[in-house]
Every structure is written in C-alpha cells, then in structure tokens.
Amino acid sequence: MFTVCCHEFTSLRNLTLVMFMSALQLSQAEIPRNVFGTRIRQT
C-alpha cells in the first residue's frame, strides 16, 4: 500500500485518482450520486 502510494505520489493525477477511489469506497452510496449525478446534469 505505502509503496504504491509513494510511487503514485509522483503523479498528481494518480494521487487524485487514489483519493477519489478511496472516497468512493468510504461512501459508495452518497459520493457516486453527487459526483456522477452532477456531471450528468452538467453534460
């Protein structure tokens, strides 16, 4: 885990993805509805 985080830390986009995926795992019900729902509405 830590090795991957340190390696991914070199790329801000990867780090953002890691945090985003972690947020999804923490709240699979609320976050997807808010994020994807907002993006779908904007699109």
mmCIF file with all atom_site columns, C-alpha atoms in Angstrom:
data_model
loop_
_atom_site.group_PDB
_atom_site.id
_atom_site.type_symbol
_atom_site.label_atom_id
_atom_site.label_alt_id
_atom_site.label_comp_id
_atom_site.label_asym_id
_atom_site.label_entity_id
_atom_site.label_seq_id
_atom_site.pdbx_PDB_ins_code
_atom_site.Cartn_x
_atom_site.Cartn_y
_atom_site.Cartn_z
_atom_site.occupancy
_atom_site.B_iso_or_equiv
_atom_site.pdbx_formal_charge
_atom_site.auth_seq_id
_atom_site.auth_comp_id
_atom_site.auth_asym_id
_atom_site.auth_atom_id
_atom_site.pdbx_PDB_model_num
ATOM 1  C CA . MET A 1 1  ? 0.000   0.000  0.000   1.00 0.00 ? 1  MET A CA 1
ATOM 2  C CA . PHE A 1 2  ? 2.599   2.566  1.121   1.00 0.00 ? 2  PHE A CA 1
ATOM 3  C CA . THR A 1 3  ? 4.976   1.627  -1.689  1.00 0.00 ? 3  THR A CA 1
ATOM 4  C CA . VAL A 1 4  ? 2.225   2.154  -4.241  1.00 0.00 ? 4  VAL A CA 1
ATOM 5  C CA . CYS A 1 5  ? 1.169   5.453  -2.659  1.00 0.00 ? 5  CYS A CA 1
ATOM 6  C CA . CYS A 1 6  ? 4.741   6.787  -2.680  1.00 0.00 ? 6  CYS A CA 1
ATOM 7  C CA . HIS A 1 7  ? 5.219   5.668  -6.279  1.00 0.00 ? 7  HIS A CA 1
ATOM 8  C CA . GLU A 1 8  ? 1.881   7.109  -7.395  1.00 0.00 ? 8  GLU A CA 1
ATOM 9  C CA . PHE A 1 9  ? 2.602   10.323 -5.470  1.00 0.00 ? 9  PHE A CA 1
ATOM 10 C CA . THR A 1 10 ? 4.949   11.293 -8.303  1.00 0.00 ? 10 THR A CA 1
ATOM 11 C CA . SER A 1 11 ? 1.874   11.950 -10.410 1.00 0.00 ? 11 SER A CA 1
ATOM 12 C CA . LEU A 1 12 ? -0.716  14.374 -9.063  1.00 0.00 ? 12 LEU A CA 1
ATOM 13 C CA . ARG A 1 13 ? -3.375  12.911 -11.335 1.00 0.00 ? 13 ARG A CA 1
ATOM 14 C CA . ASN A 1 14 ? -2.738  9.433  -9.986  1.00 0.00 ? 14 ASN A CA 1
ATOM 15 C CA . LEU A 1 15 ? -2.817  10.752 -6.431  1.00 0.00 ? 15 LEU A CA 1
ATOM 16 C CA . THR A 1 16 ? -6.135  12.439 -7.134  1.00 0.00 ? 16 THR A CA 1
ATOM 17 C CA . LEU A 1 17 ? -7.491  9.188  -8.550  1.00 0.00 ? 17 LEU A CA 1
ATOM 18 C CA . VAL A 1 18 ? -6.341  7.279  -5.464  1.00 0.00 ? 18 VAL A CA 1
ATOM 19 C CA . MET A 1 19 ? -8.076  9.759  -3.152  1.00 0.00 ? 19 MET A CA 1
ATOM 20 C CA . PHE A 1 20 ? -11.173 9.756  -5.361  1.00 0.00 ? 20 PHE A CA 1
ATOM 21 C CA . MET A 1 21 ? -11.383 5.955  -5.352  1.00 0.00 ? 21 MET A CA 1
ATOM 22 C CA . SER A 1 22 ? -10.828 5.928  -1.586  1.00 0.00 ? 22 SER A CA 1
ATOM 23 C CA . ALA A 1 23 ? -13.715 8.363  -1.189  1.00 0.00 ? 23 ALA A CA 1
ATOM 24 C CA . LEU A 1 24 ? -15.900 6.113  -3.329  1.00 0.00 ? 24 LEU A CA 1
ATOM 25 C CA . GLN A 1 25 ? -15.074 3.133  -1.133  1.00 0.00 ? 25 GLN A CA 1
ATOM 26 C CA . LEU A 1 26 ? -15.814 5.144  2.026   1.00 0.00 ? 26 LEU A CA 1
ATOM 27 C CA . SER A 1 27 ? -19.229 6.190  0.767   1.00 0.00 ? 27 SER A CA 1
ATOM 28 C CA . GLN A 1 28 ? -20.368 4.221  -2.269  1.00 0.00 ? 28 GLN A CA 1
ATOM 29 C CA . ALA A 1 29 ? -23.930 5.476  -1.872  1.00 0.00 ? 29 ALA A CA 1
ATOM 30 C CA . GLU A 1 30 ? -23.605 9.258  -1.486  1.00 0.00 ? 30 GLU A CA 1
ATOM 31 C CA . ILE A 1 31 ? -20.459 10.228 -3.412  1.00 0.00 ? 31 ILE A CA 1
ATOM 32 C CA . PRO A 1 32 ? -21.282 8.496  -6.727  1.00 0.00 ? 32 PRO A CA 1
ATOM 33 C CA . ARG A 1 33 ? -24.724 10.101 -6.737  1.00 0.00 ? 33 ARG A CA 1
ATOM 34 C CA . ASN A 1 34 ? -23.309 13.553 -6.036  1.00 0.00 ? 34 ASN A CA 1
ATOM 35 C CA . VAL A 1 35 ? -20.325 13.394 -8.400  1.00 0.00 ? 35 VAL A CA 1
ATOM 36 C CA . PHE A 1 36 ? -21.776 11.425 -11.296 1.00 0.00 ? 36 PHE A CA 1
ATOM 37 C CA . GLY A 1 37 ? -25.217 12.965 -10.856 1.00 0.00 ? 37 GLY A CA 1
ATOM 38 C CA . THR A 1 38 ? -23.761 16.476 -11.078 1.00 0.00 ? 38 THR A CA 1
ATOM 39 C CA . ARG A 1 39 ? -21.617 15.591 -14.099 1.00 0.00 ? 39 ARG A CA 1
ATOM 40 C CA . ILE A 1 40 ? -24.583 14.037 -15.893 1.00 0.00 ? 40 ILE A CA 1
ATOM 41 C CA . ARG A 1 41 ? -26.683 17.125 -15.219 1.00 0.00 ? 41 ARG A CA 1
ATOM 42 C CA . GLN A 1 42 ? -23.935 19.462 -16.424 1.00 0.00 ? 42 GLN A CA 1
ATOM 43 C CA . THR A 1 43 ? -23.484 17.377 -19.563 1.00 0.00 ? 43 THR A CA 1
#
